[in-house]
Coordinates of C-alpha atoms in Angstrom, one line a residue:
M1 CA 68.1 119.4 145.2
V2 CA 70.4 120.6 142.6
H3 CA 67.7 121.4 140.1
L4 CA 65.4 123.0 142.8
K5 CA 68.2 125.5 143.3
A6 CA 68.5 125.9 139.5
A7 CA 64.8 126.6 139.3
R8 CA 65.1 129.4 142.0
W9 CA 68.0 130.9 140.0
Q10 CA 65.8 130.7 136.9
R11 CA 63.0 132.7 138.5
A12 CA 65.5 135.2 139.8
A13 CA 67.7 135.6 136.8
G14 CA 65.8 134.1 133.9
C15 CA 66.3 131.0 131.7
K16 CA 69.6 132.1 130.2
T17 CA 71.5 131.7 133.5
A18 CA 69.9 128.4 134.5
I19 CA 71.5 126.3 131.9
P20 CA 75.1 127.5 132.5
I21 CA 74.6 126.9 136.3
S22 CA 73.5 123.3 135.6
V23 CA 76.5 122.7 133.3
T24 CA 78.9 124.2 136.0
L25 CA 77.5 121.8 138.6
A26 CA 77.9 118.9 136.3
L27 CA 81.5 119.8 135.7
L28 CA 82.2 120.1 139.4
L29 CA 80.9 116.6 140.0
A30 CA 82.3 115.1 136.8
G31 CA 85.1 113.3 138.6
C32 CA 82.7 111.3 140.9
S33 CA 82.9 107.5 140.4
F34 CA 82.1 104.5 142.6
A35 CA 84.2 102.0 140.6
P36 CA 86.8 100.3 142.8
A37 CA 90.4 101.1 141.9
H38 CA 91.9 98.5 139.6
V39 CA 94.3 96.3 141.5
R40 CA 96.3 93.6 139.7
P41 CA 96.1 90.3 141.6
A42 CA 99.4 89.1 143.1
L43 CA 101.1 86.6 140.7
P44 CA 100.2 83.1 141.8
I45 CA 103.5 81.8 140.2
P46 CA 107.2 81.6 141.0
E47 CA 109.3 84.7 140.4
T48 CA 111.5 83.0 137.8
F49 CA 111.3 80.1 135.4
A50 CA 113.1 77.0 136.7
G51 CA 116.7 76.9 135.5
Q52 CA 116.3 79.9 133.3
P53 CA 118.3 83.1 134.2
S54 CA 116.9 86.4 133.0
N55 CA 119.4 87.3 130.3
G56 CA 117.7 90.1 128.4
P57 CA 114.2 90.8 127.1
A58 CA 112.0 87.8 126.3
I59 CA 111.8 86.6 122.8
A60 CA 108.2 87.7 122.8
R61 CA 109.6 91.1 121.9
I62 CA 110.9 89.7 118.6
G63 CA 108.5 90.1 115.7
W64 CA 107.6 86.9 113.7
Q65 CA 109.3 88.3 110.6
D66 CA 112.6 88.3 112.5
F67 CA 112.1 85.0 114.3
F68 CA 111.2 83.0 111.2
R69 CA 113.9 83.8 108.7
E70 CA 113.1 81.3 105.9
P71 CA 111.6 83.4 103.0
Q72 CA 109.1 80.7 101.9
L73 CA 107.8 80.4 105.5
Q74 CA 107.5 84.1 105.9
A75 CA 105.4 84.3 102.7
L76 CA 103.1 81.6 104.0
I77 CA 102.6 83.3 107.3
G78 CA 101.9 86.6 105.6
E79 CA 99.3 85.0 103.4
A80 CA 97.7 83.3 106.4
L81 CA 97.4 86.5 108.3
A82 CA 95.8 88.1 105.3
N83 CA 93.4 85.3 104.3
N84 CA 92.7 83.1 107.3
R85 CA 89.0 83.1 108.2
D86 CA 89.6 82.9 112.0
I87 CA 91.6 86.2 111.7
R88 CA 88.7 87.7 109.8
I89 CA 86.2 86.6 112.4
A90 CA 88.4 88.0 115.2
T91 CA 88.7 91.2 113.3
G92 CA 85.0 91.5 112.9
R93 CA 84.5 90.9 116.7
V94 CA 87.0 93.7 117.3
A95 CA 85.0 96.1 115.1
E96 CA 81.8 95.0 116.9
A97 CA 83.3 95.7 120.3
R98 CA 84.7 99.1 119.2
A99 CA 81.3 100.1 117.9
A100 CA 79.7 99.0 121.3
W101 CA 82.3 101.2 123.1
R102 CA 81.3 104.2 120.9
I103 CA 77.6 103.6 121.6
E104 CA 78.3 103.6 125.4
G105 CA 80.4 106.7 125.1
S106 CA 77.8 108.6 123.2
T107 CA 75.4 108.6 126.2
L108 CA 77.7 111.1 128.0
Y109 CA 76.9 113.8 125.5
P110 CA 73.6 115.7 124.8
Q111 CA 71.5 114.1 122.1
V112 CA 70.2 116.7 119.7
A113 CA 67.5 116.1 117.0
A114 CA 65.6 118.3 114.5
V115 CA 61.9 117.7 114.9
G116 CA 59.1 118.8 112.7
T117 CA 55.4 118.0 113.5
G118 CA 52.1 119.0 112.1
T119 CA 48.6 118.1 113.4
R120 CA 45.0 119.0 112.4
G121 CA 42.2 118.4 114.8
H122 CA 38.5 119.1 115.3
T123 CA 36.9 119.9 118.7
P124 CA 33.1 119.5 119.0
A125 CA 31.1 122.4 120.3
D126 CA 30.2 120.7 123.7
L127 CA 33.9 120.3 124.4
S128 CA 35.0 123.7 123.1
V129 CA 35.8 126.5 125.5
T130 CA 33.9 128.9 123.3
G131 CA 30.9 126.6 122.9
R132 CA 31.4 126.4 119.1
A133 CA 33.0 123.7 117.1
V134 CA 36.6 124.4 116.2
T135 CA 38.9 123.0 113.6
G136 CA 42.6 124.0 113.9
N137 CA 46.2 123.2 112.9
Q138 CA 49.4 123.0 114.9
I139 CA 52.7 123.1 113.1
Y140 CA 56.1 122.9 114.9
A141 CA 59.7 123.1 113.7
Q142 CA 62.3 122.8 116.5
L143 CA 65.6 121.5 117.8
S144 CA 65.1 119.1 120.7
A145 CA 67.9 118.0 123.1
G146 CA 68.2 115.6 126.0
W147 CA 71.1 115.0 128.3
E148 CA 71.5 112.8 131.4
I149 CA 74.0 114.5 133.7
D150 CA 76.5 111.8 134.9
F151 CA 76.9 113.1 138.4
W152 CA 77.8 109.7 139.9
G153 CA 79.8 108.2 137.0
R154 CA 77.3 105.6 135.9
L155 CA 77.6 106.4 132.2
R156 CA 81.3 106.8 132.4
N157 CA 81.7 103.4 134.1
L158 CA 79.5 101.8 131.4
R159 CA 81.7 103.4 128.8
D160 CA 84.9 102.2 130.6
A161 CA 83.4 98.7 130.8
A162 CA 82.7 98.7 127.1
R163 CA 86.3 99.9 126.5
G164 CA 87.7 97.1 128.5
Q165 CA 85.6 94.6 126.5
Y166 CA 86.9 96.1 123.3
L167 CA 90.5 96.0 124.3
A168 CA 90.1 92.4 125.5
T169 CA 88.7 91.6 122.1
E170 CA 91.7 93.3 120.5
E171 CA 94.0 91.1 122.5
A172 CA 91.9 88.0 121.6
R173 CA 92.6 88.9 117.9
R174 CA 96.3 89.1 118.7
A175 CA 96.1 85.7 120.4
V176 CA 94.4 84.2 117.3
A177 CA 97.2 85.7 115.1
T178 CA 99.9 84.4 117.4
D179 CA 98.4 80.9 117.4
L180 CA 98.0 81.1 113.6
V181 CA 101.7 82.0 113.1
A182 CA 102.7 79.0 115.3
Q183 CA 100.4 76.7 113.4
V184 CA 101.7 77.7 110.0
A185 CA 105.3 77.4 111.2
N186 CA 104.6 73.9 112.7
G187 CA 102.8 72.8 109.5
Y188 CA 105.8 74.0 107.5
L189 CA 108.2 72.1 109.7
L190 CA 106.1 69.0 109.3
E191 CA 106.2 69.4 105.5
R192 CA 110.0 69.5 105.8
E193 CA 110.0 66.5 108.1
Y194 CA 107.9 64.4 105.8
E195 CA 110.0 65.4 102.8
E196 CA 113.1 64.2 104.5
R197 CA 111.5 61.1 105.8
V198 CA 110.1 60.3 102.4
A199 CA 113.6 60.7 100.9
I200 CA 115.0 58.3 103.5
A201 CA 112.2 55.8 102.8
T202 CA 112.6 56.1 99.1
R203 CA 116.4 55.6 99.4
T204 CA 115.9 52.6 101.7
I205 CA 113.3 51.0 99.3
A206 CA 115.8 51.2 96.4
T207 CA 118.5 49.6 98.6
R208 CA 116.1 46.8 99.8
E209 CA 114.8 46.1 96.3
E210 CA 118.4 45.5 95.2
S211 CA 118.9 43.3 98.3
L212 CA 115.7 41.3 97.4
R213 CA 117.0 40.9 93.8
I214 CA 120.3 39.5 95.1
M215 CA 118.5 37.2 97.7
R216 CA 116.1 35.9 95.0
R217 CA 119.0 35.2 92.7
R218 CA 120.9 33.4 95.4
Y219 CA 117.8 31.3 96.1
E220 CA 117.4 30.5 92.4
V221 CA 121.0 29.3 92.0
G222 CA 120.8 27.3 95.3
S223 CA 123.3 29.4 97.3
G224 CA 120.6 30.9 99.5
S225 CA 117.4 29.8 101.3
K226 CA 113.8 30.8 100.7
L227 CA 113.7 32.0 104.3
E228 CA 116.3 34.6 103.5
M229 CA 114.5 35.7 100.4
T230 CA 111.2 36.1 102.3
Q231 CA 113.0 38.0 105.0
A232 CA 114.3 40.4 102.4
Q233 CA 110.7 40.7 101.0
T234 CA 109.5 41.5 104.5
L235 CA 112.1 44.2 105.0
L236 CA 111.1 45.8 101.6
A237 CA 107.4 45.7 102.4
R238 CA 108.0 47.3 105.7
A239 CA 109.8 50.3 104.1
Q240 CA 107.1 50.5 101.4
A241 CA 104.3 50.6 104.0
T242 CA 106.2 53.4 105.9
L243 CA 106.4 55.4 102.7
Q244 CA 102.7 55.0 102.0
S245 CA 101.9 56.2 105.5
L246 CA 104.2 59.2 105.1
D247 CA 102.5 60.1 101.8
Q248 CA 99.2 60.0 103.5
D249 CA 100.3 62.1 106.5
R250 CA 102.0 64.6 104.2
E251 CA 98.8 65.2 102.2
V252 CA 96.8 65.6 105.4
N253 CA 99.3 68.2 106.6
R254 CA 99.2 70.0 103.3
N255 CA 95.4 70.2 103.6
A256 CA 95.8 71.6 107.1
L257 CA 98.2 74.3 105.7
A258 CA 95.8 75.1 102.9
L259 CA 93.0 75.8 105.5
L260 CA 95.4 78.0 107.5
V261 CA 96.7 79.9 104.5
G262 CA 93.4 80.2 102.7
R263 CA 94.5 78.5 99.4
P264 CA 96.2 75.2 98.3
V265 CA 99.8 75.2 99.3
D266 CA 102.6 74.4 96.9
I267 CA 105.9 74.3 98.9
A268 CA 109.1 74.2 97.0
P269 CA 111.4 71.2 97.9
G270 CA 113.8 71.7 100.8
R271 CA 115.3 69.9 103.7
L272 CA 114.7 70.3 107.4
D273 CA 118.3 71.7 107.6
M274 CA 117.0 74.9 106.0
M275 CA 115.0 75.6 109.2
E276 CA 117.5 74.7 111.8
G277 CA 119.2 78.0 111.5
A278 CA 116.1 80.0 112.2
P279 CA 114.5 79.2 115.6
D280 CA 117.9 77.9 116.8
I281 CA 118.8 81.3 118.1
V282 CA 119.2 82.5 121.7
L283 CA 115.8 82.2 123.3
P284 CA 115.8 84.2 126.5
V285 CA 112.5 83.8 128.2
G286 CA 112.7 86.8 130.6
L287 CA 110.8 86.9 133.8
P288 CA 107.3 85.6 134.5
S289 CA 106.1 89.2 135.1
E290 CA 106.7 89.9 131.4
L291 CA 103.9 87.5 130.6
L292 CA 101.6 90.2 131.9
V293 CA 102.3 92.5 129.0
N294 CA 103.3 90.0 126.2
R295 CA 100.8 87.2 126.5
P296 CA 97.6 88.4 124.7
D297 CA 95.3 86.1 126.8
V298 CA 96.8 87.4 130.0
V299 CA 96.4 91.0 128.9
A300 CA 92.8 90.3 127.7
A301 CA 92.0 88.8 131.1
E302 CA 93.2 92.0 132.8
Y303 CA 91.1 94.1 130.6
I304 CA 88.1 91.9 131.5
L305 CA 88.9 92.5 135.1
R306 CA 89.0 96.3 134.6
A307 CA 85.7 96.1 132.8
A308 CA 84.2 94.2 135.8
N309 CA 85.4 96.9 138.2
A310 CA 83.7 99.5 136.0
N311 CA 80.5 97.6 136.0
I312 CA 80.6 97.6 139.8
G313 CA 80.9 101.4 139.7
A314 CA 77.9 101.6 137.3
A315 CA 75.8 99.3 139.6
R316 CA 76.7 101.4 142.7
A317 CA 75.8 104.7 140.9
A318 CA 72.3 103.2 140.0
F319 CA 71.4 103.7 143.7
F320 CA 71.6 107.5 143.3
P321 CA 69.3 109.9 141.6
R322 CA 69.4 110.3 137.8
I323 CA 69.1 113.8 136.6
S324 CA 68.2 114.6 133.0
L325 CA 67.8 117.9 131.1
T326 CA 65.5 118.1 128.2
G327 CA 64.5 121.0 126.1
A328 CA 63.5 122.3 122.7
F329 CA 63.7 125.5 120.8
G330 CA 61.9 126.4 117.5
T331 CA 58.8 127.9 116.0
A332 CA 55.1 127.1 116.1
S333 CA 52.1 128.3 114.2
S334 CA 48.7 127.2 113.1
E335 CA 49.7 127.7 109.4
L336 CA 52.8 126.5 107.6
D337 CA 53.6 130.0 106.2
G338 CA 53.5 131.4 109.7
L339 CA 56.4 129.3 111.1
F340 CA 59.0 131.9 110.6
K341 CA 57.1 135.1 111.2
G342 CA 57.8 137.3 114.2
G343 CA 56.4 136.1 117.5
S344 CA 56.3 132.4 116.4
G345 CA 59.2 131.4 118.6
A346 CA 58.6 128.6 121.1
W347 CA 60.8 126.8 123.6
N348 CA 60.5 124.5 126.6
F349 CA 63.0 123.3 129.2
G350 CA 62.4 120.5 131.7
P351 CA 64.8 119.1 134.2
T352 CA 63.9 115.6 135.4
I353 CA 65.1 113.8 138.6
S354 CA 64.4 110.1 139.2
V355 CA 65.1 108.8 142.6
P356 CA 65.0 105.0 143.3
I357 CA 62.8 104.3 146.3
F358 CA 61.6 100.7 146.1
N359 CA 62.6 98.1 143.5
A360 CA 62.4 94.9 145.5
G361 CA 66.1 94.5 145.7
Q362 CA 66.8 94.8 142.0
L363 CA 69.6 97.4 142.4
A364 CA 71.2 95.4 145.2
G365 CA 71.0 92.3 143.1
N366 CA 72.6 94.1 140.2
L367 CA 75.5 95.2 142.4
D368 CA 75.9 91.6 143.8
V369 CA 76.0 90.3 140.2
A370 CA 78.7 92.9 139.3
K371 CA 80.8 91.9 142.3
A372 CA 80.4 88.2 141.6
R373 CA 81.5 88.8 138.0
R374 CA 84.5 90.8 139.3
D375 CA 85.5 87.8 141.5
I376 CA 85.1 85.5 138.6
A377 CA 87.3 87.8 136.5
V378 CA 90.0 87.8 139.2
A379 CA 90.0 84.0 139.3
D380 CA 90.0 83.8 135.6
Y381 CA 93.0 86.2 135.5
E382 CA 94.9 84.2 138.0
R383 CA 94.1 80.9 136.2
T384 CA 95.3 82.5 132.9
V385 CA 98.6 83.6 134.4
Q386 CA 99.1 80.1 135.9
S387 CA 98.3 78.5 132.5
A388 CA 100.7 80.9 130.8
F389 CA 103.5 80.0 133.3
R390 CA 102.8 76.3 132.7
D391 CA 103.0 76.7 128.9
V392 CA 106.3 78.4 129.1
S393 CA 107.7 75.9 131.7
D394 CA 106.5 72.9 129.6
A395 CA 108.1 74.4 126.4
L396 CA 111.4 74.9 128.3
V397 CA 111.4 71.3 129.5
R398 CA 110.5 69.9 126.1
R399 CA 113.2 72.0 124.4
R400 CA 115.9 71.0 126.9
Q401 CA 115.0 67.3 126.8
L402 CA 114.5 67.1 123.1
K403 CA 118.0 68.6 122.6
L404 CA 119.4 65.8 124.8
Q405 CA 117.3 63.1 123.0
T406 CA 118.5 64.3 119.6
E407 CA 122.1 64.1 120.6
S408 CA 121.6 60.6 122.0
V409 CA 119.8 59.4 118.9
R410 CA 122.6 60.9 116.7
T411 CA 125.1 58.9 118.6
M412 CA 123.0 55.8 118.4
L413 CA 122.5 56.2 114.7
E414 CA 126.3 56.2 114.1
A415 CA 126.5 53.0 116.1
L416 CA 123.6 51.4 114.1
R417 CA 125.2 52.3 110.8
E418 CA 128.4 50.5 111.8
R419 CA 126.3 47.6 113.1
A420 CA 124.5 47.3 109.8
R421 CA 127.8 47.4 107.9
L422 CA 129.3 44.7 110.0
A423 CA 126.2 42.5 109.9
Q424 CA 126.3 42.7 106.1
L425 CA 130.0 41.7 106.1
R426 CA 129.4 38.8 108.4
F427 CA 126.5 37.6 106.2
D428 CA 128.5 38.0 103.0
N429 CA 131.3 35.9 104.6
G430 CA 128.9 33.3 105.7
R431 CA 129.5 33.9 109.4
S432 CA 125.9 34.8 110.3
A433 CA 122.3 34.4 109.2
Y434 CA 120.5 37.0 107.1
L435 CA 118.2 37.6 110.2
E436 CA 121.1 39.6 111.7
V437 CA 121.2 41.8 108.7
L438 CA 117.5 42.2 108.8
D439 CA 117.5 43.3 112.4
A440 CA 120.3 45.8 111.8
Q441 CA 118.7 47.4 108.8
R442 CA 115.3 47.6 110.4
D443 CA 116.7 49.3 113.5
L444 CA 118.8 51.6 111.3
F445 CA 115.8 52.7 109.2
D446 CA 113.6 53.3 112.3
T447 CA 116.3 55.3 114.0
E448 CA 116.9 57.5 110.9
Q449 CA 113.1 58.2 110.9
T450 CA 113.2 58.9 114.6
L451 CA 116.1 61.3 114.3
V452 CA 114.3 63.4 111.7
Q453 CA 111.2 63.5 113.9
L454 CA 113.2 64.6 116.9
R455 CA 115.0 67.3 115.0
R456 CA 111.6 68.6 113.9
A457 CA 110.2 68.4 117.4
E458 CA 113.2 70.3 118.8
L459 CA 112.6 73.1 116.3
A460 CA 108.9 73.0 117.1
S461 CA 109.7 73.4 120.8
G462 CA 111.3 76.7 120.0
I463 CA 108.2 77.8 118.2
A464 CA 106.1 76.6 121.1
L465 CA 108.2 78.6 123.5
Y466 CA 108.0 81.7 121.3
A467 CA 104.2 81.4 121.2
A468 CA 103.9 80.6 125.0
L469 CA 105.7 83.8 125.8
G470 CA 103.3 85.8 123.6
G471 CA 105.6 86.3 120.7
G472 CA 104.7 87.1 117.1
F473 CA 103.4 90.6 117.6
V474 CA 105.0 93.2 119.8
A475 CA 102.3 94.2 122.4
N476 CA 101.5 97.8 123.0
P477 CA 99.0 97.6 125.9
A478 CA 97.2 100.6 127.4
F479 CA 98.8 99.9 130.7
D480 CA 102.3 98.9 131.9
V481 CA 103.3 96.1 134.2
N482 CA 105.2 98.5 136.4
T483 CA 102.5 101.1 136.8
T484 CA 99.6 99.0 138.1
Q485 CA 99.0 98.3 141.8
T486 CA 99.1 94.7 143.0
G487 CA 97.3 93.6 146.1
K488 CA 93.8 92.9 147.4
H489 CA 90.6 94.0 145.8
E490 CA 88.3 96.5 147.2
Q491 CA 84.8 95.2 148.0

């Protein structure tokens, strides 16, 4: 209908006015789109985190350089972000998605190409209009252009869907980076834990070797029993086995760090105390709604939902006619040297309209597929939000309980040290068997190891909370939590 009117204008006013009229009509209808408005699903989670008042912006707004203050750890994280292969893969996927977005966006604009063709043919006499055999040349040099006018927003919606996929991929890269920062920090904490536990085990082995020497000497001079000597040997062997296990775990952890960082890791000596001042800062978690703009997986899920809505718009627009404009302008001649002579100009212009009439339900099926994928995207978004809320809640519980456990074990450790001292005194004065000393020292050693593990776990819980809230990289999403509707989705 549109181009029939354009054709009548062309007959009345000539070719020069037909093209501007088509462009004007295209601009008038440029805002048409059948994509449903994006509506953020209502949050399927409580309004606050249990037992956590909102006392300022969430720690997710703190960059990793400010959260992890230990210089050696900062250096390791920086190297990991530069060298880690998972980051490189994620970056490559972002570049791929960005290029796909550019490809979809290019279809909105006219496609122009320079074309040169030349043909030579022979027509036999019985087919020639003149009744004589003819041999001739045809040479063309022209600019050709084609443009599908996006009346119904099909191409724009496909572009918007590609943009949503690209932005989701960008957020996926941020998620990989956040997880990488947390893994490196946890690996560094484990290294510090193993170093401290190895020091405890080494110190304990030295003490127990001296105890075994004394017990063996007592047995040799007849003032002690063989049972007491073997008990001392058992106590020493237990500490030695623990040290060997720690050495093994430490090497495995260093291998894991080397994979994350991209090179063998050589960490300078240091104690876990060096780390206790870094994550042990005020960790406000903010409100659950902040997860929507801080957690990269939640942001990515919303971009996927936006892309699904755009695909619905493209599927709906496919029911309507497609209108394309094609044309060419150049010169034509039977000889190469005649291409640019006067009167050799040639042009053609051909609007095309394609109206779907019967396709056996293909278009309706495409629309149903798009709607089903939108519903899947809604459910995936809601599940992602619920998982994010659970991650934060679990991290809060672990942090709170680990703090209480650490204090309890510290108290117990003081009592066990006193018990070990008194048991040794009782044995030295002949008032108890060596078994009492054995039990006391064994419990003391195990509790010293446990306390180091709990201290490391408490610090790791702060890292887990930081990552669960989307920390590490300050988000800059293309939409804001306060500017998007929340409610039911349009069908």
